[in-house]
Coordinates of C-alpha atoms in Angstrom, one line a residue:
X1357 CA 207.5 111.0 67.4
X1358 CA 207.8 109.0 70.7
X1359 CA 205.3 110.0 73.3
X1360 CA 205.9 109.6 77.1
X1361 CA 202.9 107.5 78.2
X1362 CA 202.7 109.5 81.4
X1363 CA 201.0 107.6 84.2
X1364 CA 199.1 105.2 81.9
X1365 CA 195.5 104.2 82.5
X1366 CA 193.5 106.2 85.0
X1367 CA 191.8 103.0 86.3
X1368 CA 195.1 101.2 87.0
X1369 CA 195.9 103.7 89.7
X1370 CA 193.4 102.0 91.9
X1371 CA 195.1 99.6 94.4
X1372 CA 194.5 96.0 93.4
X1373 CA 195.2 94.7 96.9
X1374 CA 197.1 91.5 97.7
X1375 CA 198.1 89.2 94.8
X1376 CA 196.3 85.9 94.5
X1377 CA 198.5 82.8 94.6
X1378 CA 199.9 81.0 91.5
X1379 CA 198.4 77.6 90.7
X1380 CA 201.3 75.3 91.3
X1381 CA 199.8 71.8 91.7
X1382 CA 197.1 69.7 90.2
X1383 CA 193.6 70.7 91.2
X1384 CA 190.0 70.1 90.1
X1385 CA 186.8 72.1 90.1
X1386 CA 183.3 72.2 88.5
X1387 CA 183.9 75.3 86.3
X1388 CA 187.3 76.7 85.2
X1389 CA 187.3 80.3 83.8
X1390 CA 190.4 81.4 81.9
X1391 CA 190.7 85.1 81.9
X1392 CA 190.3 87.7 84.7
X1393 CA 188.7 90.6 82.8
X1394 CA 185.1 91.7 82.9
X1395 CA 183.6 88.6 81.0
X1396 CA 185.7 86.1 83.0
X1397 CA 185.0 87.7 86.4
X1398 CA 181.3 88.2 85.7
X1399 CA 181.0 84.6 84.6
X1400 CA 182.8 83.2 87.6
X1401 CA 180.8 85.4 90.0
X1402 CA 177.4 84.5 88.5
X1403 CA 178.2 80.8 88.7
X1404 CA 179.6 81.0 92.3
X1405 CA 176.5 83.0 93.2
X1406 CA 174.4 80.1 91.9
X1407 CA 176.3 77.6 94.1
X1408 CA 178.9 76.2 91.6
X1409 CA 182.5 75.5 92.4
X1410 CA 184.6 77.9 90.3
X1411 CA 188.3 78.5 89.8
X1412 CA 189.5 81.5 87.7
X1413 CA 193.0 81.5 86.2
X1414 CA 194.6 84.8 85.2
X1415 CA 198.0 85.3 83.4
X1416 CA 198.8 88.5 85.2
X1417 CA 196.6 90.4 87.8
X1418 CA 192.9 90.4 87.5
X1419 CA 191.3 93.4 85.7
X1420 CA 194.6 94.8 84.5
X1421 CA 194.5 94.0 80.7
X1422 CA 192.0 95.5 78.3
X1423 CA 189.5 95.8 81.2
X1424 CA 192.0 98.0 83.0
X1425 CA 192.5 100.2 80.0
X1426 CA 188.9 100.7 78.8
X1427 CA 187.1 104.1 78.9
X1428 CA 184.4 102.3 80.9
X1429 CA 181.2 103.5 79.2
X1430 CA 178.3 101.2 80.2
X1431 CA 175.8 101.5 77.4
X1432 CA 173.5 99.7 75.1
X1433 CA 174.0 102.4 72.4
X1434 CA 176.9 101.0 70.4
X1435 CA 177.5 103.5 67.6
X1436 CA 175.3 102.5 64.7
X1437 CA 174.8 98.9 65.5
X1438 CA 171.0 98.6 65.5
X1439 CA 170.4 99.4 61.8
X1440 CA 173.2 97.0 60.9
X1441 CA 172.0 94.2 63.2
X1442 CA 168.5 94.6 61.9
X1443 CA 169.7 94.5 58.3
X1444 CA 171.9 91.4 58.8
X1445 CA 170.1 89.4 61.4
X1446 CA 166.5 90.8 61.4
X1447 CA 164.3 92.9 63.6
X1448 CA 163.9 90.3 66.3
X1449 CA 167.7 89.9 66.6
X1450 CA 168.0 93.7 67.0
X1451 CA 165.4 93.6 69.8
X1452 CA 167.3 90.7 71.5
X1453 CA 170.6 92.6 71.2
X1454 CA 169.1 95.7 72.7
X1455 CA 167.4 93.9 75.6
X1456 CA 170.5 91.8 76.5
X1457 CA 172.8 94.9 76.5
X1458 CA 170.5 97.1 78.5
X1459 CA 170.0 94.3 81.0
X1460 CA 173.8 94.3 81.4
X1461 CA 173.8 98.0 82.2
X1462 CA 171.1 97.5 84.9
X1463 CA 173.0 94.4 86.2
X1464 CA 176.0 96.5 87.1
X1465 CA 173.9 99.0 89.0
X1466 CA 171.9 96.3 90.8
X1467 CA 175.0 94.2 91.8
X1468 CA 177.0 97.2 92.8
X1469 CA 174.3 98.4 95.1
X1470 CA 173.6 94.9 96.5
X1471 CA 177.3 94.3 97.3
X1472 CA 178.0 97.9 98.4
X1473 CA 180.7 98.5 95.7
X1474 CA 181.5 102.1 95.4
X1475 CA 182.5 102.2 91.8
X1476 CA 181.7 105.8 90.9
X1477 CA 178.7 104.7 88.9
X1478 CA 176.9 107.6 87.3
X1479 CA 173.7 107.4 85.3
X1480 CA 173.5 109.6 82.2
X1481 CA 172.4 109.7 78.6
X1482 CA 174.5 108.3 75.8
X1483 CA 174.9 109.9 72.3
X1484 CA 176.0 108.8 68.9
X1485 CA 176.6 112.0 67.0
X1486 CA 177.8 113.4 63.6
X1487 CA 179.1 116.8 62.5
X1488 CA 178.6 115.9 58.9
X1489 CA 175.2 116.9 57.5
X1490 CA 175.6 114.1 55.0
X1491 CA 175.4 111.5 57.8
X1492 CA 172.2 112.8 59.4
X1493 CA 169.9 110.4 57.5
X1494 CA 172.0 107.5 58.7
X1495 CA 171.7 108.6 62.3
X1496 CA 167.9 109.1 61.9
X1497 CA 167.8 105.5 60.6
X1498 CA 169.8 104.4 63.6
X1499 CA 167.5 106.1 66.0
X1500 CA 164.5 104.5 64.4
X1501 CA 166.2 101.1 64.5
X1502 CA 167.1 101.5 68.2
X1503 CA 163.6 102.6 69.1
X1504 CA 162.1 99.7 67.1
X1505 CA 164.5 97.4 69.1
X1506 CA 162.8 98.6 72.3
X1507 CA 165.2 101.3 73.5
X1508 CA 164.0 104.8 74.5
X1509 CA 166.1 106.3 71.7
X1510 CA 165.5 109.5 69.9
X1511 CA 167.0 111.7 67.1
X1512 CA 168.1 115.2 68.1
X1513 CA 170.1 118.0 66.7
X1514 CA 171.0 119.3 70.2
X1515 CA 173.5 117.8 72.6
X1516 CA 175.2 119.0 75.8
X1517 CA 178.5 119.1 73.9
X1518 CA 180.3 122.5 73.7
X1519 CA 180.2 122.5 69.9
X1520 CA 177.4 122.1 67.4
X1521 CA 176.5 118.7 65.8
X1522 CA 174.5 118.0 62.7
X1523 CA 172.5 115.2 64.4
X1524 CA 172.7 112.6 67.2
X1525 CA 171.0 109.5 68.6
X1526 CA 170.2 110.0 72.3
X1527 CA 169.6 107.1 74.6
X1528 CA 168.5 107.7 78.2
X1529 CA 169.4 105.5 81.2
X1530 CA 173.0 104.7 80.4
X1531 CA 176.0 104.8 82.7
X1532 CA 179.7 105.2 83.3
X1533 CA 181.8 103.8 86.1
X1534 CA 185.2 102.8 87.5
X1535 CA 185.7 99.3 86.0
X1536 CA 188.4 98.0 88.4
X1537 CA 186.6 99.2 91.5
X1538 CA 183.6 97.2 90.4
X1539 CA 185.4 94.1 89.3
X1540 CA 187.7 93.9 92.3
X1541 CA 184.6 94.2 94.5
X1542 CA 183.1 91.4 92.5
X1543 CA 186.3 89.3 92.9
X1544 CA 186.2 89.7 96.7
X1545 CA 182.6 88.5 96.7
X1546 CA 183.5 85.6 94.4
X1547 CA 186.1 84.5 97.0
X1548 CA 183.6 84.9 99.8
X1549 CA 181.3 82.6 98.0
X1550 CA 184.1 79.9 97.8
X1551 CA 185.5 80.7 94.4
X1552 CA 189.2 80.6 93.9
X1553 CA 191.4 83.0 91.9
X1554 CA 194.9 82.2 90.7
X1555 CA 197.0 85.1 89.3
X1556 CA 200.3 84.9 87.3
X1557 CA 198.9 81.6 86.0
X1558 CA 199.1 81.4 82.2
X1559 CA 197.1 78.6 80.6
X1560 CA 198.9 77.1 77.6
X1561 CA 196.9 73.9 76.8
X1562 CA 193.3 72.7 76.8
X1563 CA 192.2 69.1 76.5
X1564 CA 188.5 68.7 76.0
X1565 CA 186.8 65.7 77.5
X1566 CA 185.0 64.6 80.6
X1567 CA 186.5 66.2 82.5
X1568 CA 188.4 68.9 80.5
X1569 CA 192.0 69.5 81.5
X1570 CA 193.9 72.8 81.5
X1571 CA 197.7 73.0 81.7
X1572 CA 199.6 76.0 82.8
X1573 CA 203.1 77.3 81.8
X1574 CA 204.4 75.9 85.1
X1575 CA 203.1 72.5 84.3
X1576 CA 200.2 72.6 86.8
X1577 CA 196.9 71.1 85.7
X1578 CA 193.3 71.9 86.5
X1579 CA 190.5 69.5 85.7
X1580 CA 186.9 70.9 85.3
X1581 CA 183.6 69.8 83.9
X1582 CA 183.2 73.1 82.1
X1583 CA 185.7 75.6 80.8
X1584 CA 185.1 79.2 79.8
X1585 CA 187.8 80.9 77.6
X1586 CA 187.4 84.6 78.3
X1587 CA 190.9 85.9 77.2
X1588 CA 189.7 88.8 75.1
X1589 CA 191.1 87.1 71.9
X1590 CA 190.5 83.4 72.2
X1591 CA 193.8 81.6 72.8
X1592 CA 192.2 78.3 72.0
X1593 CA 190.5 78.6 68.6
X1594 CA 189.2 75.3 67.4
X1595 CA 186.4 77.0 65.3
X1596 CA 188.9 79.3 63.5
X1597 CA 187.5 82.4 65.0
X1598 CA 190.7 84.2 64.0
X1599 CA 189.4 84.2 60.5
X1600 CA 186.4 86.2 61.7
X1601 CA 188.0 88.6 64.2
X1602 CA 189.6 91.9 63.4
X1603 CA 191.8 93.5 66.2
X1604 CA 191.8 97.2 66.5
X1605 CA 193.8 99.5 68.8
X1606 CA 192.6 102.9 70.1
X1607 CA 194.4 105.6 72.0
X1608 CA 193.1 107.4 75.1
X1609 CA 194.1 110.7 76.7
X1610 CA 192.7 112.2 79.9
X1611 CA 193.1 115.5 81.7
X1612 CA 191.4 117.8 84.2
X1613 CA 188.9 120.4 83.2
X1614 CA 186.6 122.7 85.2
X1615 CA 183.4 120.9 86.3
X1616 CA 181.2 123.3 84.4
X1617 CA 182.8 121.9 81.1
X1618 CA 181.4 118.4 81.9
X1619 CA 178.9 117.8 79.1
X1620 CA 177.0 115.4 81.3
X1621 CA 176.8 112.4 79.0
X1622 CA 178.7 109.8 77.1
X1623 CA 179.5 110.6 73.4
X1624 CA 180.7 108.8 70.3
X1625 CA 181.3 109.7 66.7
X1626 CA 182.7 107.3 64.2
X1627 CA 184.2 110.3 62.2
X1628 CA 187.9 111.2 62.2
X1629 CA 189.1 107.8 63.3
X1630 CA 186.5 107.7 66.1
X1631 CA 186.1 110.2 69.0
X1632 CA 184.7 108.9 72.3
X1633 CA 184.1 111.3 75.2
X1634 CA 183.2 110.8 78.9
X1635 CA 184.2 112.3 82.2
X1636 CA 185.2 110.9 85.6
X1637 CA 185.3 112.3 89.1
X1638 CA 188.6 113.7 90.4
X1639 CA 187.8 114.1 94.1
X1640 CA 187.6 117.8 93.7
X1641 CA 184.0 119.0 93.2
X1642 CA 185.3 121.8 91.0
X1643 CA 187.1 119.6 88.5
X1644 CA 186.3 116.6 86.3
X1645 CA 188.6 114.4 84.3
X1646 CA 187.9 114.5 80.6
X1647 CA 188.5 111.1 78.9
X1648 CA 188.9 111.1 75.1
X1649 CA 189.4 108.0 73.0
X1650 CA 190.0 107.6 69.3
X1651 CA 192.6 107.2 66.5
X1652 CA 191.7 103.6 65.8
X1653 CA 194.3 101.5 63.9
X1654 CA 195.3 97.9 63.3
X1655 CA 198.1 96.7 65.7
X1656 CA 201.4 96.4 64.0
X1657 CA 200.6 98.7 61.1
X1658 CA 201.7 102.1 62.4
X1659 CA 204.7 103.7 60.7
X1660 CA 207.6 105.2 62.7
X1661 CA 206.3 108.1 64.7
X1662 CA 202.7 107.5 63.7
X1663 CA 201.4 106.5 67.1
X1664 CA 202.9 109.6 68.7
X1665 CA 201.3 111.8 66.0
X1666 CA 198.0 110.1 66.7
X1667 CA 198.2 110.9 70.4
X1668 CA 199.0 114.5 69.5
X1669 CA 196.1 114.7 67.1
X1670 CA 193.7 113.4 69.8
X1671 CA 195.0 116.0 72.3
X1672 CA 194.6 118.8 69.8
X1673 CA 191.0 117.7 69.1
X1674 CA 190.2 117.7 72.8
X1675 CA 191.7 121.2 73.3
X1676 CA 189.9 122.6 70.3
X1677 CA 186.5 121.3 71.5
X1678 CA 186.8 121.6 75.3
X1679 CA 189.4 124.3 75.9
X1680 CA 192.7 124.2 77.8
X1681 CA 193.5 120.7 78.8
X1682 CA 196.6 119.5 80.7
X1683 CA 196.9 115.9 79.8
X1684 CA 197.7 113.7 82.8
X1685 CA 197.1 110.3 81.4
X1686 CA 197.8 108.5 78.1
X1687 CA 197.1 104.9 77.4
X1688 CA 195.8 102.6 74.7
X1689 CA 193.2 99.8 74.5
X1690 CA 192.4 97.0 72.1
X1691 CA 189.4 95.0 71.1
X1692 CA 188.2 92.7 68.4
X1693 CA 185.5 93.2 65.8
X1694 CA 183.4 90.3 64.4
X1695 CA 182.4 90.1 60.7
X1696 CA 178.8 90.7 61.5
X1697 CA 179.1 93.2 64.4
X1698 CA 177.7 90.8 67.0
X1699 CA 180.0 89.3 69.7
X1700 CA 180.8 85.6 69.9
X1701 CA 179.5 84.2 73.2
X1702 CA 178.8 80.5 73.5
X1703 CA 180.2 77.2 72.3
X1704 CA 183.9 77.3 71.4
X1705 CA 183.2 75.2 68.3
X1706 CA 180.3 73.1 66.8
X1707 CA 181.3 69.9 68.6
X1708 CA 182.0 71.6 72.0
X1709 CA 179.9 70.3 74.9
X1710 CA 181.6 71.8 77.9
X1711 CA 183.9 74.6 76.5
X1712 CA 182.7 78.1 75.9
X1713 CA 184.2 81.4 74.7
X1714 CA 183.5 85.1 74.9
X1715 CA 185.1 87.6 72.4
X1716 CA 184.5 90.2 69.7
X1717 CA 182.9 93.0 71.7
X1718 CA 183.9 95.7 69.1
X1719 CA 184.8 98.3 71.7
X1720 CA 181.8 97.7 74.0
X1721 CA 183.3 95.2 76.4
X1722 CA 181.6 96.6 79.5
X1723 CA 178.0 95.9 78.7
X1724 CA 179.2 93.0 76.4
X1725 CA 181.3 91.4 79.1
X1726 CA 178.6 91.6 81.7
X1727 CA 176.1 90.2 79.2
X1728 CA 178.5 87.4 78.4
X1729 CA 178.9 86.5 82.1
X1730 CA 175.2 86.2 82.5
X1731 CA 174.7 84.2 79.3
X1732 CA 177.5 81.7 79.8
X1733 CA 176.5 81.2 83.5
X1734 CA 173.0 80.5 82.3
X1735 CA 174.1 78.0 79.6
X1736 CA 176.4 76.1 82.0
X1737 CA 173.4 75.8 84.3
X1738 CA 171.4 74.3 81.5
X1739 CA 169.3 77.4 80.6
X1740 CA 169.2 79.2 77.3
X1741 CA 168.2 82.9 77.3
X1742 CA 166.3 84.1 74.2
X1743 CA 169.5 85.7 72.8
X1744 CA 171.6 82.5 73.0
X1745 CA 171.5 81.8 69.2
X1746 CA 172.2 85.5 68.4
X1747 CA 175.6 85.4 70.1
X1748 CA 176.4 81.8 69.3
X1749 CA 180.0 81.7 67.9
X1750 CA 179.2 78.8 65.5
X1751 CA 176.7 81.0 63.6
X1752 CA 177.7 81.9 60.0
X1753 CA 175.7 84.2 57.7
X1754 CA 177.5 83.6 54.3
X1755 CA 176.1 86.6 52.5
X1756 CA 177.3 89.0 55.2
X1757 CA 180.3 87.2 56.7
X1758 CA 182.2 85.5 53.8
X1759 CA 183.2 88.7 52.0
X1760 CA 184.4 90.2 55.3
X1761 CA 186.3 87.0 56.1
X1762 CA 188.0 87.0 52.7
X1763 CA 189.0 90.6 53.3
X1764 CA 190.5 89.8 56.7
X1765 CA 192.4 86.8 55.4
X1766 CA 193.7 88.9 52.4
X1767 CA 195.1 91.3 54.9
X1768 CA 196.7 88.5 56.9
X1769 CA 198.2 87.0 53.8
X1770 CA 199.6 90.4 52.8
X1771 CA 201.4 90.7 56.1
X1772 CA 202.4 87.1 56.2
X1773 CA 204.1 87.2 52.8
X1774 CA 204.7 90.9 52.2
X1775 CA 206.4 91.6 55.5
X1776 CA 209.1 89.1 54.6
X1777 CA 209.9 90.8 51.4
X1778 CA 213.1 92.9 51.0
X1779 CA 212.6 96.5 52.2
X1780 CA 210.1 95.5 55.0
X1781 CA 212.8 95.9 57.7
X1782 CA 216.0 97.8 58.6
X1783 CA 219.2 97.0 56.6
X1784 CA 221.3 96.5 59.7
X1785 CA 221.4 96.7 63.5
X1786 CA 223.3 99.9 63.2
X1787 CA 220.2 101.5 61.7
X1788 CA 218.3 101.1 64.9
X1789 CA 218.4 104.3 66.8
X1790 CA 218.2 104.7 70.6
X1791 CA 214.6 104.4 71.8
X1792 CA 213.6 102.7 68.6
X1793 CA 213.0 99.2 67.3
X1794 CA 213.2 97.5 63.8
X1795 CA 213.0 94.2 62.2
X1796 CA 216.5 93.2 60.9
X1797 CA 217.6 90.3 58.7
X1798 CA 220.6 88.7 60.4
X1799 CA 222.2 85.5 59.2
X1800 CA 219.1 84.6 57.2
X1801 CA 216.7 85.1 60.1
X1802 CA 214.4 88.0 60.9
X1803 CA 215.1 89.5 64.3
X1804 CA 213.1 92.2 66.2
X1805 CA 215.8 94.5 67.5
X1806 CA 215.3 97.2 70.1
X1807 CA 217.9 99.7 71.3
X1808 CA 217.2 101.5 74.6
X1809 CA 218.1 105.1 75.3
X1810 CA 221.4 103.9 76.8
X1811 CA 222.3 102.1 73.6
X1812 CA 221.8 98.6 74.9
X1813 CA 220.4 96.2 72.3
X1814 CA 217.7 93.5 72.8
X1815 CA 216.9 91.1 70.1
X1816 CA 214.1 88.6 69.8
X1817 CA 212.7 86.5 67.0
X1818 CA 210.5 88.7 64.7
X1819 CA 208.0 85.8 64.2
X1820 CA 204.9 86.0 66.3
X1821 CA 204.5 82.8 68.3
X1822 CA 200.8 82.6 67.4
X1823 CA 201.0 81.7 63.7
X1824 CA 204.3 83.1 62.6
X1825 CA 203.5 86.5 61.1
X1826 CA 206.3 89.2 61.4
X1827 CA 205.9 91.7 64.3
X1828 CA 206.3 95.4 63.9
X1829 CA 207.5 98.0 66.4
X1830 CA 205.1 100.5 67.9
X1831 CA 207.4 103.3 69.0
X1832 CA 204.6 105.2 70.7
X1833 CA 204.0 102.3 73.2
X1834 CA 207.4 100.6 72.8
X1835 CA 206.0 97.2 72.0
X1836 CA 206.2 94.6 69.2
X1837 CA 202.8 94.0 67.6
X1838 CA 201.6 91.4 65.2
X1839 CA 199.5 92.9 62.4
X1840 CA 197.8 89.5 61.6
X1841 CA 195.9 88.8 64.8
X1842 CA 196.9 91.5 67.3
X1843 CA 199.3 89.7 69.6
X1844 CA 201.6 92.2 71.4
X1845 CA 205.0 91.8 73.2
X1846 CA 207.2 94.0 75.2
X1847 CA 210.8 94.7 74.0
X1848 CA 212.1 91.6 75.8
X1849 CA 209.5 89.4 74.0
X1850 CA 207.1 89.0 77.0
X1851 CA 203.5 88.5 76.0
X1852 CA 201.4 91.6 76.5
X1853 CA 198.3 90.7 74.5
X1854 CA 197.0 87.4 73.1
X1855 CA 196.2 85.3 71.1
X1856 CA 200.0 84.4 71.5
X1857 CA 200.7 82.4 74.7
X1858 CA 204.4 82.1 74.3
X1859 CA 207.0 84.9 74.4
X1860 CA 209.1 85.8 71.4
X1861 CA 212.3 83.7 71.3
X1862 CA 215.2 85.8 72.7
X1863 CA 218.5 86.4 71.0
X1864 CA 221.6 87.7 72.7
X1865 CA 223.5 90.0 70.4
X1866 CA 226.2 92.7 70.4
X1867 CA 226.1 96.0 68.7
X1868 CA 226.8 94.5 65.3
X1869 CA 225.2 92.5 62.6
X1870 CA 226.3 89.2 64.0
X1871 CA 224.5 86.9 66.3
X1872 CA 226.1 84.0 68.2
X1873 CA 223.8 81.0 67.6
X1874 CA 225.2 79.4 70.7
X1875 CA 223.9 82.3 72.7
X1876 CA 220.3 81.8 71.5
X1877 CA 217.9 81.7 74.5
X1878 CA 214.5 80.4 74.0
X1879 CA 212.8 82.0 77.0
X1880 CA 210.0 80.2 78.8
X1881 CA 207.1 81.3 80.7
X1882 CA 206.7 85.1 80.3
X1883 CA 203.9 87.1 81.6
X1884 CA 202.0 90.2 80.9
X1885 CA 198.4 91.1 80.3
X1886 CA 196.4 89.0 77.9
X1887 CA 197.4 85.7 76.4
X1888 CA 196.2 82.4 77.8
X1889 CA 195.6 83.6 81.3
X1890 CA 193.5 86.4 79.9
X1891 CA 194.5 89.5 81.8
X1892 CA 193.3 91.1 78.7
X1893 CA 189.9 90.0 79.7
X1894 CA 187.3 91.2 77.3
X1895 CA 186.7 94.9 77.6
X1896 CA 186.9 97.3 74.7
X1897 CA 187.6 100.9 74.2
X1898 CA 184.0 102.0 74.9

């Protein structure tokens, strides 16, 4: 089942304004930030606010990647995270996590008011709920852990939802907002403070040193004393974070409902492939836009028609729970989960002195990205907040992390080897139907072949340019996805999502099983959200 994506993300309808220039010649600065999502923009702004010279490089347009496709909940209540953080890291770590995340919520409210950014910020309670009586004890434990961590959390069996729940954790003082309105306002102030933003500038190389040097896909260089890699999935991974990150994709549907059906809160259940609910203003006081997220899956693992069925399932759930809903927007988002549920924000690797990274927000990139911006800015300025070690990427808790790391690498090995086995792709190009894509073995090579509705073929190498895993076709979003580390490409091979920084190699082919090797075209450059310029930023589905 192929689903028309309709108008895409609600937030992407907001006019981004004039494009910023491409970096086309050598330059230097004090701090270079790679990635124009919430973590990158917040880091750059905090540093410029403190008087530092900052240049931000973005592969596409700022705030258009994952940050432009989030559901934009701004909360310190992250599912059932507090009981787990307390169990793995201790009670003090849970308190530090809670304090740093709630500070991020307040930071958005304070900065938005100070700068006069109208970003539709609404303060409301957040809920983590269950409909399963067997999960009530777990939610009671989560409420206790969050309360012990210093949050005004409570357990309840009543919520404003229009259907009964077995139990829920309630946390007051949370928020939801329009992420692009906020971040574009922040970008304007960054430039007012003297910071520079370069869009359509994909970074492909990092040389650490004094100074560090970044090289772009156009050959331009930027020297900086400090570098922040805020590209959602780190495109420079010298501490092998890819062995400790698990990418997940989630679908989003939105549609107009009567204002009296607005439950007046932000809601999440981890049941049924996750269901996340919030609303947004429509401009009509009698209507609200209901935004529902869920159907979590690993990129590159969906079978033909599965993504379309997932969209349909999400829409059915929304209508069953909230009544008639005319869906006006469909989109998808992606984020990365760490092996111990805590994001990686800090040194890129154990020997790093001037290079930092922010990733692994597990679907909570709004509060996580704002927190990361404040933390990284503080570290670059020579300060260490109390939660520095909690988020430090070089941490490793063997008892908790090694089993998870082994599981992740077993999955990668399965795809790396198994997806090359016979039967893992179409038998011939002729089997690829209009509007579909498939991996086909041609002349000993694996090609990712897409046929559009008019019958025209496009062929690219099926090997992801990150580490060589075989991509799979997502027919619901019409994209090639890598099941190993979550890189995504459009049907022409252009990078949509990192960690890949190079497009898939293009192949010219006719409607046959043959490929003319002389026609092989190794495309250069490419664009798209994510990748080394980091349009994917750092925001998650929450």
